[in-house]
Amino acid sequence: MPGLFEGANRTLTALKISYLEQLNSKIFALLSTLFSRLKIDHLIKQIGISYFRPVHLCNHISRYLL
């Protein structure tokens, strides 16, 4: 019986690692999206566009990128 539990523990560990890797990928994807939006916001402020609200502009741009 100990061999059976050992195999189950290895499988559970592998599943946890796989889940954490997927979660890590999603977090990095979200962070890269956030940083690109912050860069756009910064550039808009640098060139002095005040007519558009940066959040709305970023949402508008992201629709075309996604």
mmCIF file with all atom_site columns, N, CA and C in Angstrom:
data_model
loop_
_atom_site.group_PDB
_atom_site.id
_atom_site.type_symbol
_atom_site.label_atom_id
_atom_site.label_alt_id
_atom_site.label_comp_id
_atom_site.label_asym_id
_atom_site.label_entity_id
_atom_site.label_seq_id
_atom_site.pdbx_PDB_ins_code
_atom_site.Cartn_x
_atom_site.Cartn_y
_atom_site.Cartn_z
_atom_site.occupancy
_atom_site.B_iso_or_equiv
_atom_site.pdbx_formal_charge
_atom_site.auth_seq_id
_atom_site.auth_comp_id
_atom_site.auth_asym_id
_atom_site.auth_atom_id
_atom_site.pdbx_PDB_model_num
ATOM 1   N N  . MET A 1 1  ? 0.794   -1.217 0.000   1.00 0.00 ? 1  MET A N  1
ATOM 2   C CA . MET A 1 1  ? 0.000   0.000  0.000   1.00 0.00 ? 1  MET A CA 1
ATOM 3   C C  . MET A 1 1  ? 0.838   1.284  0.000   1.00 0.00 ? 1  MET A C  1
ATOM 4   N N  . PRO A 1 2  ? 1.981   1.307  0.686   1.00 0.00 ? 2  PRO A N  1
ATOM 5   C CA . PRO A 1 2  ? 2.750   2.566  0.673   1.00 0.00 ? 2  PRO A CA 1
ATOM 6   C C  . PRO A 1 2  ? 3.109   3.028  -0.738  1.00 0.00 ? 2  PRO A C  1
ATOM 7   N N  . GLY A 1 3  ? 3.356   2.080  -1.647  1.00 0.00 ? 3  GLY A N  1
ATOM 8   C CA . GLY A 1 3  ? 3.682   2.450  -3.022  1.00 0.00 ? 3  GLY A CA 1
ATOM 9   C C  . GLY A 1 3  ? 2.532   3.150  -3.716  1.00 0.00 ? 3  GLY A C  1
ATOM 10  N N  . LEU A 1 4  ? 1.308   2.741  -3.403  1.00 0.00 ? 4  LEU A N  1
ATOM 11  C CA . LEU A 1 4  ? 0.120   3.358  -3.992  1.00 0.00 ? 4  LEU A CA 1
ATOM 12  C C  . LEU A 1 4  ? -0.005  4.818  -3.564  1.00 0.00 ? 4  LEU A C  1
ATOM 13  N N  . PHE A 1 5  ? 0.172   5.071  -2.273  1.00 0.00 ? 5  PHE A N  1
ATOM 14  C CA . PHE A 1 5  ? 0.075   6.447  -1.772  1.00 0.00 ? 5  PHE A CA 1
ATOM 15  C C  . PHE A 1 5  ? 1.215   7.314  -2.291  1.00 0.00 ? 5  PHE A C  1
ATOM 16  N N  . GLU A 1 6  ? 2.380   6.690  -2.448  1.00 0.00 ? 6  GLU A N  1
ATOM 17  C CA . GLU A 1 6  ? 3.520   7.447  -2.967  1.00 0.00 ? 6  GLU A CA 1
ATOM 18  C C  . GLU A 1 6  ? 3.237   7.918  -4.397  1.00 0.00 ? 6  GLU A C  1
ATOM 19  N N  . GLY A 1 7  ? 2.657   7.048  -5.205  1.00 0.00 ? 7  GLY A N  1
ATOM 20  C CA . GLY A 1 7  ? 2.297   7.427  -6.573  1.00 0.00 ? 7  GLY A CA 1
ATOM 21  C C  . GLY A 1 7  ? 1.235   8.508  -6.600  1.00 0.00 ? 7  GLY A C  1
ATOM 22  N N  . ALA A 1 8  ? 0.254   8.399  -5.692  1.00 0.00 ? 8  ALA A N  1
ATOM 23  C CA . ALA A 1 8  ? -0.802  9.411  -5.615  1.00 0.00 ? 8  ALA A CA 1
ATOM 24  C C  . ALA A 1 8  ? -0.225  10.753 -5.182  1.00 0.00 ? 8  ALA A C  1
ATOM 25  N N  . ASN A 1 9  ? 0.708   10.729 -4.250  1.00 0.00 ? 9  ASN A N  1
ATOM 26  C CA . ASN A 1 9  ? 1.335   11.975 -3.792  1.00 0.00 ? 9  ASN A CA 1
ATOM 27  C C  . ASN A 1 9  ? 2.130   12.631 -4.915  1.00 0.00 ? 9  ASN A C  1
ATOM 28  N N  . ARG A 1 10 ? 2.811   11.819 -5.711  1.00 0.00 ? 10 ARG A N  1
ATOM 29  C CA . ARG A 1 10 ? 3.576   12.372 -6.840  1.00 0.00 ? 10 ARG A CA 1
ATOM 30  C C  . ARG A 1 10 ? 2.638   12.994 -7.869  1.00 0.00 ? 10 ARG A C  1
ATOM 31  N N  . THR A 1 11 ? 1.521   12.308 -8.116  1.00 0.00 ? 11 THR A N  1
ATOM 32  C CA . THR A 1 11 ? 0.546   12.839 -9.068  1.00 0.00 ? 11 THR A CA 1
ATOM 33  C C  . THR A 1 11 ? -0.031  14.155 -8.571  1.00 0.00 ? 11 THR A C  1
ATOM 34  N N  . LEU A 1 12 ? -0.373  14.201 -7.287  1.00 0.00 ? 12 LEU A N  1
ATOM 35  C CA . LEU A 1 12 ? -0.915  15.427 -6.699  1.00 0.00 ? 12 LEU A CA 1
ATOM 36  C C  . LEU A 1 12 ? 0.103   16.560 -6.775  1.00 0.00 ? 12 LEU A C  1
ATOM 37  N N  . THR A 1 13 ? 1.348   16.250 -6.493  1.00 0.00 ? 13 THR A N  1
ATOM 38  C CA . THR A 1 13 ? 2.406   17.259 -6.577  1.00 0.00 ? 13 THR A CA 1
ATOM 39  C C  . THR A 1 13 ? 2.553   17.770 -8.007  1.00 0.00 ? 13 THR A C  1
ATOM 40  N N  . ALA A 1 14 ? 2.519   16.858 -8.976  1.00 0.00 ? 14 ALA A N  1
ATOM 41  C CA . ALA A 1 14 ? 2.630   17.263 -10.384 1.00 0.00 ? 14 ALA A CA 1
ATOM 42  C C  . ALA A 1 14 ? 1.457   18.149 -10.789 1.00 0.00 ? 14 ALA A C  1
ATOM 43  N N  . LEU A 1 15 ? 0.252   17.818 -10.318 1.00 0.00 ? 15 LEU A N  1
ATOM 44  C CA . LEU A 1 15 ? -0.920  18.641 -10.633 1.00 0.00 ? 15 LEU A CA 1
ATOM 45  C C  . LEU A 1 15 ? -0.803  20.031 -10.017 1.00 0.00 ? 15 LEU A C  1
ATOM 46  N N  . LYS A 1 16 ? -0.305  20.101 -8.792  1.00 0.00 ? 16 LYS A N  1
ATOM 47  C CA . LYS A 1 16 ? -0.123  21.405 -8.134  1.00 0.00 ? 16 LYS A CA 1
ATOM 48  C C  . LYS A 1 16 ? 0.890   22.252 -8.898  1.00 0.00 ? 16 LYS A C  1
ATOM 49  N N  . ILE A 1 17 ? 1.984   21.627 -9.307  1.00 0.00 ? 17 ILE A N  1
ATOM 50  C CA . ILE A 1 17 ? 3.014   22.358 -10.053 1.00 0.00 ? 17 ILE A CA 1
ATOM 51  C C  . ILE A 1 17 ? 2.451   22.857 -11.378 1.00 0.00 ? 17 ILE A C  1
ATOM 52  N N  . SER A 1 18 ? 1.699   22.008 -12.063 1.00 0.00 ? 18 SER A N  1
ATOM 53  C CA . SER A 1 18 ? 1.092   22.400 -13.333 1.00 0.00 ? 18 SER A CA 1
ATOM 54  C C  . SER A 1 18 ? 0.138   23.574 -13.144 1.00 0.00 ? 18 SER A C  1
ATOM 55  N N  . TYR A 1 19 ? -0.680  23.503 -12.102 1.00 0.00 ? 19 TYR A N  1
ATOM 56  C CA . TYR A 1 19 ? -1.622  24.591 -11.812 1.00 0.00 ? 19 TYR A CA 1
ATOM 57  C C  . TYR A 1 19 ? -0.872  25.883 -11.517 1.00 0.00 ? 19 TYR A C  1
ATOM 58  N N  . LEU A 1 20 ? 0.187   25.802 -10.718 1.00 0.00 ? 20 LEU A N  1
ATOM 59  C CA . LEU A 1 20 ? 0.960   27.001 -10.385 1.00 0.00 ? 20 LEU A CA 1
ATOM 60  C C  . LEU A 1 20 ? 1.634   27.587 -11.623 1.00 0.00 ? 20 LEU A C  1
ATOM 61  N N  . GLU A 1 21 ? 2.103   26.733 -12.520 1.00 0.00 ? 21 GLU A N  1
ATOM 62  C CA . GLU A 1 21 ? 2.715   27.232 -13.756 1.00 0.00 ? 21 GLU A CA 1
ATOM 63  C C  . GLU A 1 21 ? 1.686   27.957 -14.618 1.00 0.00 ? 21 GLU A C  1
ATOM 64  N N  . GLN A 1 22 ? 0.477   27.410 -14.704 1.00 0.00 ? 22 GLN A N  1
ATOM 65  C CA . GLN A 1 22 ? -0.584  28.066 -15.476 1.00 0.00 ? 22 GLN A CA 1
ATOM 66  C C  . GLN A 1 22 ? -0.965  29.400 -14.844 1.00 0.00 ? 22 GLN A C  1
ATOM 67  N N  . LEU A 1 23 ? -1.080  29.410 -13.525 1.00 0.00 ? 23 LEU A N  1
ATOM 68  C CA . LEU A 1 23 ? -1.411  30.643 -12.809 1.00 0.00 ? 23 LEU A CA 1
ATOM 69  C C  . LEU A 1 23 ? -0.325  31.689 -13.017 1.00 0.00 ? 23 LEU A C  1
ATOM 70  N N  . ASN A 1 24 ? 0.920   31.262 -12.965 1.00 0.00 ? 24 ASN A N  1
ATOM 71  C CA . ASN A 1 24 ? 2.050   32.159 -13.178 1.00 0.00 ? 24 ASN A CA 1
ATOM 72  C C  . ASN A 1 24 ? 1.994   32.772 -14.576 1.00 0.00 ? 24 ASN A C  1
ATOM 73  N N  . SER A 1 25 ? 1.682   31.959 -15.574 1.00 0.00 ? 25 SER A N  1
ATOM 74  C CA . SER A 1 25 ? 1.574   32.463 -16.949 1.00 0.00 ? 25 SER A CA 1
ATOM 75  C C  . SER A 1 25 ? 0.476   33.509 -17.070 1.00 0.00 ? 25 SER A C  1
ATOM 76  N N  . LYS A 1 26 ? -0.664  33.246 -16.437 1.00 0.00 ? 26 LYS A N  1
ATOM 77  C CA . LYS A 1 26 ? -1.777  34.198 -16.492 1.00 0.00 ? 26 LYS A CA 1
ATOM 78  C C  . LYS A 1 26 ? -1.410  35.507 -15.801 1.00 0.00 ? 26 LYS A C  1
ATOM 79  N N  . ILE A 1 27 ? -0.729  35.410 -14.671 1.00 0.00 ? 27 ILE A N  1
ATOM 80  C CA . ILE A 1 27 ? -0.328  36.618 -13.938 1.00 0.00 ? 27 ILE A CA 1
ATOM 81  C C  . ILE A 1 27 ? 0.627   37.451 -14.790 1.00 0.00 ? 27 ILE A C  1
ATOM 82  N N  . PHE A 1 28 ? 1.618   36.809 -15.422 1.00 0.00 ? 28 PHE A N  1
ATOM 83  C CA . PHE A 1 28 ? 2.553   37.555 -16.259 1.00 0.00 ? 28 PHE A CA 1
ATOM 84  C C  . PHE A 1 28 ? 1.859   38.180 -17.460 1.00 0.00 ? 28 PHE A C  1
ATOM 85  N N  . ALA A 1 29 ? 0.881   37.493 -18.024 1.00 0.00 ? 29 ALA A N  1
ATOM 86  C CA . ALA A 1 29 ? 0.124   38.061 -19.148 1.00 0.00 ? 29 ALA A CA 1
ATOM 87  C C  . ALA A 1 29 ? -0.639  39.301 -18.697 1.00 0.00 ? 29 ALA A C  1
ATOM 88  N N  . LEU A 1 30 ? -1.260  39.229 -17.529 1.00 0.00 ? 30 LEU A N  1
ATOM 89  C CA . LEU A 1 30 ? -1.994  40.385 -17.012 1.00 0.00 ? 30 LEU A CA 1
ATOM 90  C C  . LEU A 1 30 ? -1.059  41.543 -16.699 1.00 0.00 ? 30 LEU A C  1
ATOM 91  N N  . LEU A 1 31 ? 0.092   41.231 -16.115 1.00 0.00 ? 31 LEU A N  1
ATOM 92  C CA . LEU A 1 31 ? 1.047   42.292 -15.793 1.00 0.00 ? 31 LEU A CA 1
ATOM 93  C C  . LEU A 1 31 ? 1.572   42.971 -17.050 1.00 0.00 ? 31 LEU A C  1
ATOM 94  N N  . SER A 1 32 ? 1.864   42.198 -18.081 1.00 0.00 ? 32 SER A N  1
ATOM 95  C CA . SER A 1 32 ? 2.376   42.817 -19.310 1.00 0.00 ? 32 SER A CA 1
ATOM 96  C C  . SER A 1 32 ? 1.317   43.707 -19.944 1.00 0.00 ? 32 SER A C  1
ATOM 97  N N  . THR A 1 33 ? 0.048   43.288 -19.869 1.00 0.00 ? 33 THR A N  1
ATOM 98  C CA . THR A 1 33 ? -1.039  44.122 -20.384 1.00 0.00 ? 33 THR A CA 1
ATOM 99  C C  . THR A 1 33 ? -1.152  45.402 -19.575 1.00 0.00 ? 33 THR A C  1
ATOM 100 N N  . LEU A 1 34 ? -1.078  45.274 -18.260 1.00 0.00 ? 34 LEU A N  1
ATOM 101 C CA . LEU A 1 34 ? -1.170  46.442 -17.384 1.00 0.00 ? 34 LEU A CA 1
ATOM 102 C C  . LEU A 1 34 ? -0.031  47.415 -17.662 1.00 0.00 ? 34 LEU A C  1
ATOM 103 N N  . PHE A 1 35 ? 1.192   46.889 -17.782 1.00 0.00 ? 35 PHE A N  1
ATOM 104 C CA . PHE A 1 35 ? 2.329   47.769 -18.024 1.00 0.00 ? 35 PHE A CA 1
ATOM 105 C C  . PHE A 1 35 ? 2.230   48.455 -19.377 1.00 0.00 ? 35 PHE A C  1
ATOM 106 N N  . SER A 1 36 ? 1.728   47.758 -20.392 1.00 0.00 ? 36 SER A N  1
ATOM 107 C CA . SER A 1 36 ? 1.598   48.413 -21.696 1.00 0.00 ? 36 SER A CA 1
ATOM 108 C C  . SER A 1 36 ? 0.573   49.536 -21.624 1.00 0.00 ? 36 SER A C  1
ATOM 109 N N  . ARG A 1 37 ? -0.498  49.331 -20.861 1.00 0.00 ? 37 ARG A N  1
ATOM 110 C CA . ARG A 1 37 ? -1.503  50.394 -20.700 1.00 0.00 ? 37 ARG A CA 1
ATOM 111 C C  . ARG A 1 37 ? -0.924  51.572 -19.929 1.00 0.00 ? 37 ARG A C  1
ATOM 112 N N  . LEU A 1 38 ? -0.110  51.285 -18.920 1.00 0.00 ? 38 LEU A N  1
ATOM 113 C CA . LEU A 1 38 ? 0.514   52.372 -18.165 1.00 0.00 ? 38 LEU A CA 1
ATOM 114 C C  . LEU A 1 38 ? 1.482   53.159 -19.046 1.00 0.00 ? 38 LEU A C  1
ATOM 115 N N  . LYS A 1 39 ? 2.187   52.460 -19.934 1.00 0.00 ? 39 LYS A N  1
ATOM 116 C CA . LYS A 1 39 ? 3.097   53.151 -20.853 1.00 0.00 ? 39 LYS A CA 1
ATOM 117 C C  . LYS A 1 39 ? 2.315   54.070 -21.784 1.00 0.00 ? 39 LYS A C  1
ATOM 118 N N  . ILE A 1 40 ? 1.187   53.583 -22.299 1.00 0.00 ? 40 ILE A N  1
ATOM 119 C CA . ILE A 1 40 ? 0.347   54.408 -23.172 1.00 0.00 ? 40 ILE A CA 1
ATOM 120 C C  . ILE A 1 40 ? -0.146  55.630 -22.410 1.00 0.00 ? 40 ILE A C  1
ATOM 121 N N  . ASP A 1 41 ? -0.591  55.428 -21.182 1.00 0.00 ? 41 ASP A N  1
ATOM 122 C CA . ASP A 1 41 ? -1.060  56.535 -20.345 1.00 0.00 ? 41 ASP A CA 1
ATOM 123 C C  . ASP A 1 41 ? 0.056   57.554 -20.143 1.00 0.00 ? 41 ASP A C  1
ATOM 124 N N  . HIS A 1 42 ? 1.256   57.077 -19.882 1.00 0.00 ? 42 HIS A N  1
ATOM 125 C CA . HIS A 1 42 ? 2.403   57.967 -19.673 1.00 0.00 ? 42 HIS A CA 1
ATOM 126 C C  . HIS A 1 42 ? 2.711   58.761 -20.945 1.00 0.00 ? 42 HIS A C  1
ATOM 127 N N  . LEU A 1 43 ? 2.687   58.091 -22.093 1.00 0.00 ? 43 LEU A N  1
ATOM 128 C CA . LEU A 1 43 ? 2.964   58.786 -23.359 1.00 0.00 ? 43 LEU A CA 1
ATOM 129 C C  . LEU A 1 43 ? 1.913   59.842 -23.659 1.00 0.00 ? 43 LEU A C  1
ATOM 130 N N  . ILE A 1 44 ? 0.664   59.529 -23.379 1.00 0.00 ? 44 ILE A N  1
ATOM 131 C CA . ILE A 1 44 ? -0.410  60.500 -23.606 1.00 0.00 ? 44 ILE A CA 1
ATOM 132 C C  . ILE A 1 44 ? -0.187  61.739 -22.749 1.00 0.00 ? 44 ILE A C  1
ATOM 133 N N  . LYS A 1 45 ? 0.198   61.530 -21.506 1.00 0.00 ? 45 LYS A N  1
ATOM 134 C CA . LYS A 1 45 ? 0.467   62.673 -20.623 1.00 0.00 ? 45 LYS A CA 1
ATOM 135 C C  . LYS A 1 45 ? 1.684   63.458 -21.100 1.00 0.00 ? 45 LYS A C  1
ATOM 136 N N  . GLN A 1 46 ? 2.697   62.749 -21.609 1.00 0.00 ? 46 GLN A N  1
ATOM 137 C CA . GLN A 1 46 ? 3.912   63.415 -22.077 1.00 0.00 ? 46 GLN A CA 1
ATOM 138 C C  . GLN A 1 46 ? 3.638   64.333 -23.262 1.00 0.00 ? 46 GLN A C  1
ATOM 139 N N  . ILE A 1 47 ? 2.787   63.905 -24.191 1.00 0.00 ? 47 ILE A N  1
ATOM 140 C CA . ILE A 1 47 ? 2.538   64.736 -25.367 1.00 0.00 ? 47 ILE A CA 1
ATOM 141 C C  . ILE A 1 47 ? 1.399   65.718 -25.138 1.00 0.00 ? 47 ILE A C  1
ATOM 142 N N  . GLY A 1 48 ? 0.770   65.630 -23.972 1.00 0.00 ? 48 GLY A N  1
ATOM 143 C CA . GLY A 1 48 ? -0.199  66.644 -23.594 1.00 0.00 ? 48 GLY A CA 1
ATOM 144 C C  . GLY A 1 48 ? -1.600  66.454 -24.113 1.00 0.00 ? 48 GLY A C  1
ATOM 145 N N  . ILE A 1 49 ? -1.984  65.251 -24.440 1.00 0.00 ? 49 ILE A N  1
ATOM 146 C CA . ILE A 1 49 ? -3.369  65.024 -24.855 1.00 0.00 ? 49 ILE A CA 1
ATOM 147 C C  . ILE A 1 49 ? -4.224  64.983 -23.599 1.00 0.00 ? 49 ILE A C  1
ATOM 148 N N  . SER A 1 50 ? -5.129  65.937 -23.502 1.00 0.00 ? 50 SER A N  1
ATOM 149 C CA . SER A 1 50 ? -5.984  65.964 -22.315 1.00 0.00 ? 50 SER A CA 1
ATOM 150 C C  . SER A 1 50 ? -7.448  65.741 -22.671 1.00 0.00 ? 50 SER A C  1
ATOM 151 N N  . TYR A 1 51 ? -7.762  65.706 -23.965 1.00 0.00 ? 51 TYR A N  1
ATOM 152 C CA . TYR A 1 51 ? -9.153  65.530 -24.377 1.00 0.00 ? 51 TYR A CA 1
ATOM 153 C C  . TYR A 1 51 ? -9.642  64.128 -24.049 1.00 0.00 ? 51 TYR A C  1
ATOM 154 N N  . PHE A 1 52 ? -8.784  63.122 -24.322 1.00 0.00 ? 52 PHE A N  1
ATOM 155 C CA . PHE A 1 52 ? -9.147  61.736 -24.042 1.00 0.00 ? 52 PHE A CA 1
ATOM 156 C C  . PHE A 1 52 ? -8.807  61.393 -22.600 1.00 0.00 ? 52 PHE A C  1
ATOM 157 N N  . ARG A 1 53 ? -9.674  60.637 -21.985 1.00 0.00 ? 53 ARG A N  1
ATOM 158 C CA . ARG A 1 53 ? -9.313  60.087 -20.683 1.00 0.00 ? 53 ARG A CA 1
ATOM 159 C C  . ARG A 1 53 ? -8.486  58.843 -20.963 1.00 0.00 ? 53 ARG A C  1
ATOM 160 N N  . PRO A 1 54 ? -7.292  58.745 -20.422 1.00 0.00 ? 54 PRO A N  1
ATOM 161 C CA . PRO A 1 54 ? -6.383  57.645 -20.756 1.00 0.00 ? 54 PRO A CA 1
ATOM 162 C C  . PRO A 1 54 ? -6.993  56.258 -20.586 1.00 0.00 ? 54 PRO A C  1
ATOM 163 N N  . VAL A 1 55 ? -7.809  56.060 -19.575 1.00 0.00 ? 55 VAL A N  1
ATOM 164 C CA . VAL A 1 55 ? -8.393  54.735 -19.362 1.00 0.00 ? 55 VAL A CA 1
ATOM 165 C C  . VAL A 1 55 ? -9.290  54.369 -20.532 1.00 0.00 ? 55 VAL A C  1
ATOM 166 N N  . HIS A 1 56 ? -10.114 55.322 -20.971 1.00 0.00 ? 56 HIS A N  1
ATOM 167 C CA . HIS A 1 56 ? -10.987 55.048 -22.103 1.00 0.00 ? 56 HIS A CA 1
ATOM 168 C C  . HIS A 1 56 ? -10.189 54.842 -23.381 1.00 0.00 ? 56 HIS A C  1
ATOM 169 N N  . LEU A 1 57 ? -9.151  55.605 -23.552 1.00 0.00 ? 57 LEU A N  1
ATOM 170 C CA . LEU A 1 57 ? -8.314  55.457 -24.735 1.00 0.00 ? 57 LEU A CA 1
ATOM 171 C C  . LEU A 1 57 ? -7.643  54.091 -24.738 1.00 0.00 ? 57 LEU A C  1
ATOM 172 N N  . CYS A 1 58 ? -7.145  53.661 -23.589 1.00 0.00 ? 58 CYS A N  1
ATOM 173 C CA . CYS A 1 58 ? -6.506  52.348 -23.495 1.00 0.00 ? 58 CYS A CA 1
ATOM 174 C C  . CYS A 1 58 ? -7.505  51.241 -23.771 1.00 0.00 ? 58 CYS A C  1
ATOM 175 N N  . ASN A 1 59 ? -8.720  51.388 -23.273 1.00 0.00 ? 59 ASN A N  1
ATOM 176 C CA . ASN A 1 59 ? -9.747  50.384 -23.546 1.00 0.00 ? 59 ASN A CA 1
ATOM 177 C C  . ASN A 1 59 ? -10.049 50.331 -25.037 1.00 0.00 ? 59 ASN A C  1
ATOM 178 N N  . HIS A 1 60 ? -10.098 51.500 -25.655 1.00 0.00 ? 60 HIS A N  1
ATOM 179 C CA . HIS A 1 60 ? -10.366 51.575 -27.088 1.00 0.00 ? 60 HIS A CA 1
ATOM 180 C C  . HIS A 1 60 ? -9.237  50.903 -27.873 1.00 0.00 ? 60 HIS A C  1
ATOM 181 N N  . ILE A 1 61 ? -8.018  51.181 -27.499 1.00 0.00 ? 61 ILE A N  1
ATOM 182 C CA . ILE A 1 61 ? -6.862  50.595 -28.180 1.00 0.00 ? 61 ILE A CA 1
ATOM 183 C C  . ILE A 1 61 ? -6.817  49.092 -27.956 1.00 0.00 ? 61 ILE A C  1
ATOM 184 N N  . SER A 1 62 ? -7.077  48.650 -26.730 1.00 0.00 ? 62 SER A N  1
ATOM 185 C CA . SER A 1 62 ? -6.981  47.221 -26.429 1.00 0.00 ? 62 SER A CA 1
ATOM 186 C C  . SER A 1 62 ? -8.009  46.407 -27.193 1.00 0.00 ? 62 SER A C  1
ATOM 187 N N  . ARG A 1 63 ? -9.141  47.002 -27.548 1.00 0.00 ? 63 ARG A N  1
ATOM 188 C CA . ARG A 1 63 ? -10.136 46.280 -28.351 1.00 0.00 ? 63 ARG A CA 1
ATOM 189 C C  . ARG A 1 63 ? -9.549  45.873 -29.697 1.00 0.00 ? 63 ARG A C  1
ATOM 190 N N  . TYR A 1 64 ? -8.713  46.730 -30.256 1.00 0.00 ? 64 TYR A N  1
ATOM 191 C CA . TYR A 1 64 ? -8.119  46.422 -31.549 1.00 0.00 ? 64 TYR A CA 1
ATOM 192 C C  . TYR A 1 64 ? -6.929  45.484 -31.421 1.00 0.00 ? 64 TYR A C  1
ATOM 193 N N  . LEU A 1 65 ? -6.292  45.477 -30.259 1.00 0.00 ? 65 LEU A N  1
ATOM 194 C CA . LEU A 1 65 ? -5.131  44.615 -30.062 1.00 0.00 ? 65 LEU A CA 1
ATOM 195 C C  . LEU A 1 65 ? -5.529  43.196 -29.698 1.00 0.00 ? 65 LEU A C  1
ATOM 196 N N  . LEU A 1 66 ? -6.692  43.036 -29.076 1.00 0.00 ? 66 LEU A N  1
ATOM 197 C CA . LEU A 1 66 ? -7.103  41.697 -28.615 1.00 0.00 ? 66 LEU A CA 1
ATOM 198 C C  . LEU A 1 66 ? -7.937  40.977 -29.594 1.00 0.00 ? 66 LEU A C  1
#
